[in-house]
Amino acid sequence: MRYLVVGGGGREHAIVHALSKNVSKENLFCAPGNAGTEALATNVEIKASQIRALVEFVQLKDIDLTIVGPEAPLVDGLCDLLRKNGRKVLGPTALAARLEGSKIFSKQFMRRHNIPTADFWHFNQYSEILRFLDIAKFPLVLKADGLASGKGVVICKNADEAKKVAHDFMENRKFGEASEQILIENFLDGVETSVFCLTDGRTIMILPTACDYKRAYDGDAGPNTGGMGAVSPSPRLTDDDLALIEKKIIVPVIHGMQMEESPYTGFLYIGLMLTKTGPRVLEFNVRLGDPEAQVILPRLKSSLADLCLAAVDGTLEESQPEWDDRAAVAVVLASEGYPEDPKKGRAITGATLPPSENHFLYHAGTKRSAGKLVTDGGRIFAMTGLGKTINDARSEAYKALKNVQFDGMQYREDIAHFD
Ligand code: AMP
Ligand code: GLY
């Protein structure tokens, strides 16, 4: 069997790494991959956005299963096109990917199926928003409808702030078509967490819990990022919370998509706020999280390839994967200037570590230039440590990352630190 992983970040290195336990290098491809995936797979020079080129490659190499990492190609219909060509692929159809690709679709879907979420209003006219904002109660959350690389959500404390954001989104078309329509939500107070599952459209497999650290600096200060670290299991969720979330949210989502004749297959990431009145959905992502994948997948003891095939073939009900009891903690090593203006092209040393059962260095924004390893993005690596307890896993990750060096390297010192 031949496998293609689409994407080139830390999440995709984690997918390739997990697959490589059962799949040989000659049968594993990653497009475009990074300097980490090239040790385990053949990197293919096709970007995740080049859908037609990806389909051609799958045909040419007779790939048996494609696993799509990031959201954009899913929203753009990569899975539909591959299936049309008779190819197996793990990921939702473009219609089902609207759970992430259109925040308005996702909120209306939740309303139709009584899935708990913040109250909301949606607008396609700037003049209507202005009238609404004059009488609205704050704080409110403004969201661009479409994909905006995590930058399309702004919490507004008053009408002036909200009008400015609405003007930027709609009149200045800050995110083009993606911000032509706007969603306004009530602000939810509580503890933020997420739940991940894999589904074949019918059977739902809840994955080990994980949560990330979104702010750039220690103490949850500084700008929002894609995630500066992660821990699994999530200390923010009890088993009771999880049971309630499964019943009230996850099952209704998967059944709702089935009922609307748009069954959802693949990984689903549910962002939640645990409020005083129960868990409420903040957002859906139609993929695994990054860096959450770097703490979930290293805990998988069974074959990821088999699990993905079961999800594609509709036989997930028969799968009983084994998970490592150990905890995992990932610390992201980011470039100077991340997230606003990451500096690229810096030489990296110390990234080749002796193999260990207890840690693994996932690459993200790395590449080889004239044979040398250099930085090529915002988030460069995630060092994942495994240990009996979260504290052990954290110590392992922080100890191992001391080897890695590049100019301007920044990381948070307080990932999974609860003392
Ligand atoms: P989203 O991409 O919709 O998850 O929004 C990005 C971030 O904005 C979330 O991770 C939350 O921290 C915050 N957020 C989104 N919606 C709300 C809400 N209704 N109330 C409070 N915070 C929110
Ligand atoms: N870590 C957040 C995300 O993957 O969207």
Short mmCIF file of C-alpha atoms and ligand atoms in Angstrom, two decimals:
data_model
loop_
_atom_site.label_atom_id
_atom_site.label_comp_id
_atom_site.label_asym_id
_atom_site.label_seq_id
_atom_site.Cartn_x
_atom_site.Cartn_y
_atom_site.Cartn_z
CA MET A 1 0.00 0.00 0.00
CA ARG A 2 1.20 3.50 -0.83
CA TYR A 3 0.33 6.54 1.26
CA LEU A 4 0.41 10.28 0.60
CA VAL A 5 0.21 12.84 3.39
CA VAL A 6 -0.79 16.33 2.24
CA GLY A 7 0.76 19.28 4.11
CA GLY A 8 4.14 20.38 5.40
CA GLY A 9 3.86 21.36 9.05
CA GLY A 10 4.41 19.73 12.41
CA ARG A 11 1.04 17.99 12.25
CA GLU A 12 1.98 16.35 8.96
CA HIS A 13 5.37 15.26 10.34
CA ALA A 14 3.45 13.66 13.24
CA ILE A 15 1.15 11.85 10.77
CA VAL A 16 4.11 10.69 8.66
CA HIS A 17 6.02 9.61 11.79
CA ALA A 18 3.05 7.56 13.08
CA LEU A 19 2.48 5.98 9.64
CA SER A 20 6.18 5.17 9.28
CA LYS A 21 5.93 2.65 12.12
CA ASN A 22 4.06 0.36 9.70
CA VAL A 23 4.83 1.82 6.26
CA SER A 24 8.26 1.73 4.61
CA LYS A 25 9.86 4.90 3.27
CA GLU A 26 9.44 3.82 -0.34
CA ASN A 27 5.65 3.63 0.13
CA LEU A 28 5.25 6.90 1.98
CA PHE A 29 5.03 10.34 0.32
CA CYS A 30 4.48 13.81 1.73
CA ALA A 31 3.49 16.91 -0.26
CA PRO A 32 5.23 19.25 0.23
CA GLY A 33 6.61 17.94 3.55
CA ASN A 34 9.55 19.50 5.40
CA ALA A 35 13.10 18.60 6.39
CA GLY A 36 11.73 16.19 9.02
CA THR A 37 9.36 14.23 6.81
CA GLU A 38 12.11 13.62 4.24
CA ALA A 39 13.80 11.17 6.62
CA LEU A 40 10.71 8.94 6.67
CA ALA A 41 8.99 9.63 3.35
CA THR A 42 9.67 11.00 -0.10
CA ASN A 43 8.88 14.70 -0.17
CA VAL A 44 6.97 15.77 -3.27
CA GLU A 45 7.24 19.34 -4.50
CA ILE A 46 3.52 20.06 -4.64
CA LYS A 47 1.85 22.53 -2.31
CA ALA A 48 -1.27 21.56 -0.36
CA SER A 49 -3.18 24.20 -2.35
CA GLN A 50 -2.32 22.64 -5.75
CA ILE A 51 -5.29 20.31 -5.85
CA ARG A 52 -5.10 19.23 -9.48
CA ALA A 53 -1.37 18.51 -9.27
CA LEU A 54 -1.99 16.42 -6.14
CA VAL A 55 -4.65 14.35 -7.90
CA GLU A 56 -2.31 13.83 -10.88
CA PHE A 57 0.43 12.68 -8.53
CA VAL A 58 -1.90 10.22 -6.78
CA GLN A 59 -2.86 8.76 -10.19
CA LEU A 60 0.71 8.64 -11.42
CA LYS A 61 2.11 6.92 -8.33
CA ASP A 62 -0.99 4.80 -7.79
CA ILE A 63 -1.38 6.00 -4.20
CA ASP A 64 -3.79 3.82 -2.22
CA LEU A 65 -4.64 6.25 0.56
CA THR A 66 -4.25 10.02 0.84
CA ILE A 67 -4.44 11.68 4.26
CA VAL A 68 -5.06 15.43 4.18
CA GLY A 69 -3.54 17.49 7.01
CA PRO A 70 -4.63 21.15 6.60
CA GLU A 71 -8.12 22.60 6.15
CA ALA A 72 -7.75 24.66 2.97
CA PRO A 73 -7.53 21.76 0.46
CA LEU A 74 -10.44 20.05 2.24
CA VAL A 75 -12.61 23.16 1.91
CA ASP A 76 -11.49 23.45 -1.73
CA GLY A 77 -12.66 19.92 -2.55
CA LEU A 78 -9.47 17.81 -2.72
CA CYS A 79 -11.28 14.78 -1.27
CA ASP A 80 -14.16 15.11 -3.74
CA LEU A 81 -11.80 15.20 -6.68
CA LEU A 82 -9.77 12.23 -5.47
CA ARG A 83 -12.92 10.17 -4.85
CA LYS A 84 -14.23 11.12 -8.30
CA ASN A 85 -11.03 9.55 -9.62
CA GLY A 86 -11.65 6.37 -7.65
CA ARG A 87 -9.06 7.11 -4.97
CA LYS A 88 -9.31 6.53 -1.23
CA VAL A 89 -8.81 9.64 0.89
CA LEU A 90 -9.23 10.47 4.56
CA GLY A 91 -10.99 13.79 4.99
CA PRO A 92 -14.42 15.36 4.56
CA THR A 93 -16.06 16.43 1.31
CA ALA A 94 -16.09 20.15 0.51
CA LEU A 95 -19.73 20.29 1.60
CA ALA A 96 -18.95 18.68 4.97
CA ALA A 97 -15.80 20.83 5.35
CA ARG A 98 -18.10 23.88 5.52
CA LEU A 99 -18.21 23.10 9.26
CA GLU A 100 -14.89 24.98 9.28
CA GLY A 101 -14.99 26.77 5.91
CA SER A 102 -18.14 28.75 6.69
CA LYS A 103 -18.73 29.87 10.24
CA ILE A 104 -22.27 30.90 9.25
CA PHE A 105 -23.01 27.40 7.90
CA SER A 106 -21.61 25.85 11.06
CA LYS A 107 -23.68 28.07 13.38
CA GLN A 108 -26.87 27.51 11.40
CA PHE A 109 -26.16 23.76 11.41
CA MET A 110 -25.79 23.84 15.21
CA ARG A 111 -29.04 25.78 15.52
CA ARG A 112 -30.86 23.20 13.34
CA HIS A 113 -29.59 20.35 15.54
CA ASN A 114 -29.82 21.99 18.98
CA ILE A 115 -26.07 21.81 19.55
CA PRO A 116 -25.06 24.18 22.35
CA THR A 117 -23.13 27.23 21.12
CA ALA A 118 -23.14 31.02 21.65
CA ASP A 119 -26.17 32.95 20.32
CA PHE A 120 -25.40 34.61 17.01
CA TRP A 121 -26.50 36.96 14.24
CA HIS A 122 -25.22 37.07 10.70
CA PHE A 123 -24.84 39.96 8.29
CA ASN A 124 -24.02 40.53 4.66
CA GLN A 125 -24.57 44.32 4.67
CA TYR A 126 -22.30 46.75 6.47
CA SER A 127 -25.19 49.19 7.03
CA GLU A 128 -27.20 46.51 8.85
CA ILE A 129 -24.29 45.76 11.18
CA LEU A 130 -24.02 49.44 12.14
CA ARG A 131 -27.68 49.54 13.16
CA PHE A 132 -27.25 46.32 15.15
CA LEU A 133 -24.09 47.52 16.93
CA ASP A 134 -25.78 50.73 18.09
CA ILE A 135 -28.19 48.77 20.26
CA ALA A 136 -26.09 45.68 21.05
CA LYS A 137 -24.74 44.64 24.47
CA PHE A 138 -20.98 44.04 24.75
CA PRO A 139 -18.60 42.21 24.77
CA LEU A 140 -19.35 40.58 21.42
CA VAL A 141 -17.26 38.46 19.11
CA LEU A 142 -16.97 39.35 15.41
CA LYS A 143 -16.03 36.57 13.00
CA ALA A 144 -15.32 36.51 9.28
CA ASP A 145 -17.42 33.80 7.66
CA GLY A 146 -14.64 32.06 5.68
CA LEU A 147 -11.09 30.83 6.28
CA ALA A 148 -8.80 33.62 7.51
CA SER A 149 -5.74 31.72 8.80
CA GLY A 150 -6.92 32.07 12.39
CA LYS A 151 -7.05 35.89 12.14
CA GLY A 152 -10.75 36.32 11.42
CA VAL A 153 -12.03 36.42 15.03
CA VAL A 154 -12.00 39.60 17.14
CA ILE A 155 -13.43 40.06 20.63
CA CYS A 156 -14.88 43.59 20.86
CA LYS A 157 -15.52 45.46 24.10
CA ASN A 158 -17.63 48.29 22.66
CA ALA A 159 -19.48 49.51 19.57
CA ASP A 160 -16.64 51.72 18.28
CA GLU A 161 -14.22 48.80 18.29
CA ALA A 162 -16.77 46.51 16.63
CA LYS A 163 -17.59 49.07 13.90
CA LYS A 164 -13.91 49.41 13.07
CA VAL A 165 -13.51 45.64 12.75
CA ALA A 166 -16.71 45.32 10.70
CA HIS A 167 -15.47 48.11 8.39
CA ASP A 168 -12.12 46.37 7.99
CA PHE A 169 -13.72 43.02 7.25
CA MET A 170 -16.59 44.09 4.99
CA GLU A 171 -15.73 47.44 3.45
CA ASN A 172 -11.94 46.96 3.18
CA ARG A 173 -12.46 43.24 2.44
CA LYS A 174 -9.58 42.37 4.76
CA PHE A 175 -9.91 38.66 3.97
CA GLY A 176 -11.46 39.07 0.51
CA GLU A 177 -14.50 36.87 -0.05
CA ALA A 178 -13.96 35.24 3.37
CA SER A 179 -14.98 38.45 5.18
CA GLU A 180 -17.83 39.57 2.89
CA GLN A 181 -20.21 38.06 5.41
CA ILE A 182 -19.84 38.44 9.15
CA LEU A 183 -21.02 36.53 12.15
CA ILE A 184 -21.55 38.21 15.51
CA GLU A 185 -21.65 36.02 18.60
CA ASN A 186 -22.28 36.52 22.28
CA PHE A 187 -19.10 36.35 24.31
CA LEU A 188 -18.74 33.09 26.27
CA ASP A 189 -16.92 33.03 29.58
CA GLY A 190 -15.24 29.86 30.85
CA VAL A 191 -12.39 27.42 30.29
CA GLU A 192 -11.40 26.79 26.69
CA THR A 193 -10.57 23.27 25.58
CA SER A 194 -10.94 20.94 22.62
CA VAL A 195 -11.96 17.40 21.76
CA PHE A 196 -10.81 15.38 18.77
CA CYS A 197 -12.44 12.46 17.06
CA LEU A 198 -12.08 10.25 14.01
CA THR A 199 -15.21 9.15 12.22
CA ASP A 200 -16.24 7.13 9.20
CA GLY A 201 -19.53 9.04 9.12
CA ARG A 202 -21.31 6.60 11.42
CA THR A 203 -18.96 5.35 14.13
CA ILE A 204 -17.25 7.98 16.24
CA MET A 205 -13.88 7.30 17.84
CA ILE A 206 -13.00 9.92 20.46
CA LEU A 207 -9.22 10.38 20.50
CA PRO A 208 -7.17 10.98 23.65
CA THR A 209 -7.84 14.51 24.90
CA ALA A 210 -5.36 17.29 24.23
CA CYS A 211 -5.22 21.04 24.57
CA ASP A 212 -2.94 23.71 23.21
CA TYR A 213 -1.45 27.00 24.39
CA LYS A 214 -2.43 29.75 21.97
CA ARG A 215 -0.65 32.85 23.28
CA ALA A 216 2.94 33.55 22.27
CA TYR A 217 4.44 34.25 25.70
CA ASP A 218 4.56 32.75 29.19
CA GLY A 219 1.54 33.26 31.41
CA ASP A 220 -0.79 33.30 28.37
CA ALA A 221 0.43 36.76 27.41
CA GLY A 222 1.12 38.24 23.98
CA PRO A 223 -0.44 37.71 20.59
CA ASN A 224 -2.48 34.69 19.48
CA THR A 225 -0.54 32.03 17.59
CA GLY A 226 -1.32 28.72 15.92
CA GLY A 227 -0.26 27.11 19.20
CA MET A 228 2.99 27.26 21.21
CA GLY A 229 2.63 23.89 22.87
CA ALA A 230 0.22 21.13 23.78
CA VAL A 231 -0.45 18.48 26.37
CA SER A 232 -2.29 15.15 26.27
CA PRO A 233 -4.32 14.11 28.22
CA SER A 234 -5.96 17.50 28.68
CA PRO A 235 -5.93 18.53 32.32
CA ARG A 236 -8.87 20.80 31.52
CA LEU A 237 -11.37 17.96 30.90
CA THR A 238 -12.79 15.36 33.27
CA ASP A 239 -14.28 12.05 32.11
CA ASP A 240 -17.72 13.42 33.02
CA ASP A 241 -17.16 16.51 30.86
CA LEU A 242 -16.11 14.29 27.99
CA ALA A 243 -19.17 12.02 28.32
CA LEU A 244 -21.44 15.08 28.29
CA ILE A 245 -19.65 16.57 25.27
CA GLU A 246 -19.98 13.29 23.39
CA LYS A 247 -23.71 13.06 24.08
CA LYS A 248 -24.70 16.71 23.62
CA ILE A 249 -22.27 17.73 20.90
CA ILE A 250 -20.26 15.10 19.05
CA VAL A 251 -23.03 12.56 18.42
CA PRO A 252 -25.53 15.25 17.28
CA VAL A 253 -22.89 16.73 14.92
CA ILE A 254 -22.08 13.44 13.20
CA HIS A 255 -25.75 12.35 13.08
CA GLY A 256 -26.80 15.81 11.93
CA MET A 257 -24.37 15.70 9.01
CA GLN A 258 -25.69 12.23 8.11
CA MET A 259 -29.29 13.46 8.27
CA GLU A 260 -28.42 16.37 5.99
CA GLU A 261 -27.00 13.89 3.48
CA SER A 262 -23.52 15.29 3.90
CA PRO A 263 -21.87 12.60 6.04
CA TYR A 264 -18.67 13.68 7.72
CA THR A 265 -15.58 11.47 7.49
CA GLY A 266 -12.09 12.11 8.81
CA PHE A 267 -10.70 13.88 11.82
CA LEU A 268 -12.88 16.46 13.54
CA TYR A 269 -11.59 19.03 16.03
CA ILE A 270 -14.20 20.61 18.26
CA GLY A 271 -13.17 23.82 20.01
CA LEU A 272 -15.22 24.32 23.17
CA MET A 273 -15.86 26.72 26.01
CA LEU A 274 -16.75 25.01 29.28
CA THR A 275 -19.22 27.57 30.66
CA LYS A 276 -21.22 27.65 33.89
CA THR A 277 -24.20 26.41 31.89
CA GLY A 278 -22.31 23.53 30.24
CA PRO A 279 -19.99 23.01 27.26
CA ARG A 280 -20.62 25.15 24.16
CA VAL A 281 -19.01 24.90 20.73
CA LEU A 282 -16.69 27.75 19.73
CA GLU A 283 -15.68 26.30 16.40
CA PHE A 284 -15.16 23.19 14.34
CA ASN A 285 -11.93 22.38 12.53
CA VAL A 286 -12.12 19.68 9.90
CA ARG A 287 -8.66 18.31 10.67
CA LEU A 288 -6.33 17.47 13.54
CA GLY A 289 -4.87 20.33 15.54
CA ASP A 290 -1.29 21.53 15.26
CA PRO A 291 0.49 21.09 17.72
CA GLU A 292 -2.20 18.83 19.28
CA ALA A 293 -1.41 16.09 16.72
CA GLN A 294 2.16 16.09 18.05
CA VAL A 295 0.89 14.94 21.47
CA ILE A 296 -2.00 12.69 20.37
CA LEU A 297 -0.33 10.63 17.62
CA PRO A 298 2.85 9.69 19.53
CA ARG A 299 0.52 8.02 22.06
CA LEU A 300 -0.96 5.71 19.40
CA LYS A 301 0.50 2.22 19.77
CA SER A 302 -1.57 0.60 16.98
CA SER A 303 -1.19 1.24 13.27
CA LEU A 304 -2.34 4.70 12.12
CA ALA A 305 -2.49 3.37 8.57
CA ASP A 306 -5.05 0.72 9.60
CA LEU A 307 -7.06 3.22 11.59
CA CYS A 308 -7.25 5.65 8.67
CA LEU A 309 -8.21 2.86 6.26
CA ALA A 310 -10.98 1.73 8.62
CA ALA A 311 -12.34 5.30 8.70
CA VAL A 312 -12.28 5.45 4.90
CA ASP A 313 -13.79 1.97 4.42
CA GLY A 314 -16.56 2.53 7.00
CA THR A 315 -15.31 -0.17 9.37
CA LEU A 316 -14.21 1.98 12.29
CA GLU A 317 -16.67 0.09 14.50
CA GLU A 318 -14.30 -2.90 14.39
CA SER A 319 -11.17 -0.91 15.32
CA GLN A 320 -9.86 -0.93 18.85
CA PRO A 321 -6.63 1.00 18.81
CA GLU A 322 -4.25 0.78 21.72
CA TRP A 323 -3.02 3.99 23.30
CA ASP A 324 0.08 4.63 25.37
CA ASP A 325 -0.80 5.36 29.02
CA ARG A 326 2.02 7.85 29.16
CA ALA A 327 1.33 11.60 28.96
CA ALA A 328 2.78 13.72 26.16
CA VAL A 329 3.87 17.36 26.20
CA ALA A 330 4.96 19.29 23.12
CA VAL A 331 6.88 22.57 23.26
CA VAL A 332 6.97 24.61 20.06
CA LEU A 333 10.27 26.23 19.05
CA ALA A 334 9.43 29.33 17.04
CA SER A 335 11.35 31.90 15.02
CA GLU A 336 12.29 35.35 16.15
CA GLY A 337 9.38 37.65 15.29
CA TYR A 338 6.72 34.90 15.32
CA PRO A 339 3.77 35.31 14.93
CA GLU A 340 3.84 38.80 13.32
CA ASP A 341 7.01 38.71 11.28
CA PRO A 342 9.01 35.48 11.57
CA LYS A 343 12.62 35.69 10.41
CA LYS A 344 13.58 32.92 7.98
CA GLY A 345 16.76 31.32 6.68
CA ARG A 346 18.57 30.93 10.03
CA ALA A 347 20.97 27.97 10.38
CA ILE A 348 19.81 25.25 12.78
CA THR A 349 22.10 23.03 14.87
CA GLY A 350 21.46 20.12 17.23
CA ALA A 351 18.30 18.85 15.51
CA THR A 352 19.69 15.35 14.95
CA LEU A 353 19.06 13.57 18.22
CA PRO A 354 19.84 9.95 19.04
CA PRO A 355 16.63 7.88 18.77
CA SER A 356 14.70 7.79 22.04
CA GLU A 357 11.53 6.16 23.35
CA ASN A 358 10.87 9.26 25.41
CA HIS A 359 11.05 12.20 23.04
CA PHE A 360 10.74 13.11 19.39
CA LEU A 361 11.51 16.30 17.49
CA TYR A 362 8.76 17.13 15.00
CA HIS A 363 9.80 19.52 12.25
CA ALA A 364 7.46 22.26 10.97
CA GLY A 365 9.02 25.27 9.19
CA THR A 366 12.33 23.67 8.26
CA LYS A 367 14.05 23.07 4.95
CA ARG A 368 17.43 22.15 3.59
CA SER A 369 19.34 24.87 1.78
CA ALA A 370 22.63 23.89 0.14
CA GLY A 371 22.61 20.76 2.32
CA LYS A 372 22.18 22.74 5.55
CA LEU A 373 19.11 22.75 7.79
CA VAL A 374 17.56 26.24 8.01
CA THR A 375 14.42 27.87 9.41
CA ASP A 376 11.65 28.45 6.90
CA GLY A 377 8.59 29.68 8.77
CA GLY A 378 7.11 30.78 12.08
CA ARG A 379 6.87 27.56 14.04
CA ILE A 380 10.06 25.56 13.40
CA PHE A 381 9.79 22.46 15.60
CA ALA A 382 7.73 20.86 18.33
CA MET A 383 9.70 18.83 20.84
CA THR A 384 7.43 16.17 22.29
CA GLY A 385 8.33 14.44 25.53
CA LEU A 386 6.57 11.34 26.88
CA GLY A 387 6.44 10.37 30.54
CA LYS A 388 4.49 8.55 33.20
CA THR A 389 2.96 11.82 34.38
CA ILE A 390 2.45 15.17 32.67
CA ASN A 391 5.31 16.53 34.81
CA ASP A 392 7.64 13.76 33.62
CA ALA A 393 6.66 14.37 30.00
CA ARG A 394 7.23 18.09 30.42
CA SER A 395 10.69 17.62 31.98
CA GLU A 396 11.63 15.26 29.15
CA ALA A 397 10.55 17.74 26.43
CA TYR A 398 12.35 20.69 28.05
CA LYS A 399 15.51 18.65 28.62
CA ALA A 400 15.63 17.36 25.05
CA LEU A 401 14.96 20.73 23.39
CA LYS A 402 18.12 22.24 24.91
CA ASN A 403 20.10 20.54 22.14
CA VAL A 404 18.37 22.47 19.36
CA GLN A 405 19.64 25.92 18.48
CA PHE A 406 19.05 28.68 15.97
CA ASP A 407 19.39 32.43 16.19
CA GLY A 408 16.35 34.09 17.77
CA MET A 409 14.72 30.81 18.83
CA GLN A 410 11.77 31.44 21.17
CA TYR A 411 9.63 29.07 23.18
CA ARG A 412 7.34 29.17 26.19
CA GLU A 413 8.79 27.96 29.49
CA ASP A 414 5.39 27.21 31.04
CA ILE A 415 3.81 24.60 28.76
CA ALA A 416 1.92 22.04 30.89
CA HIS A 417 3.24 23.70 34.03
CA PHE A 418 0.56 23.44 36.73
CA ASP A 419 2.50 23.82 40.01
P1 AMP B 1 -12.58 30.47 16.65
O1 AMP B 1 -11.63 30.47 15.48
O2 AMP B 1 -14.00 30.69 16.26
O3 AMP B 1 -12.38 29.33 17.60
O4 AMP B 1 -12.12 31.71 17.54
C1 AMP B 1 -10.77 31.91 17.93
C2 AMP B 1 -10.68 32.16 19.42
O5 AMP B 1 -11.52 33.26 19.79
C3 AMP B 1 -11.17 31.00 20.27
O6 AMP B 1 -10.16 30.05 20.44
C4 AMP B 1 -11.59 31.69 21.54
O7 AMP B 1 -10.47 31.94 22.37
C5 AMP B 1 -12.12 33.02 21.06
N1 AMP B 1 -13.59 32.98 20.87
C6 AMP B 1 -14.25 32.63 19.75
N2 AMP B 1 -15.59 32.71 19.92
C7 AMP B 1 -15.78 33.13 21.20
C8 AMP B 1 -16.94 33.40 21.98
N3 AMP B 1 -18.18 33.30 21.49
N4 AMP B 1 -16.74 33.80 23.26
C9 AMP B 1 -15.50 33.93 23.78
N5 AMP B 1 -14.37 33.71 23.08
C10 AMP B 1 -14.50 33.30 21.81
N1 GLY B 2 -3.74 24.49 17.61
C1 GLY B 2 -4.88 25.07 17.00
C2 GLY B 2 -5.23 24.58 15.67
O1 GLY B 2 -4.69 23.62 15.16
O2 GLY B 2 -6.10 25.17 15.06
#
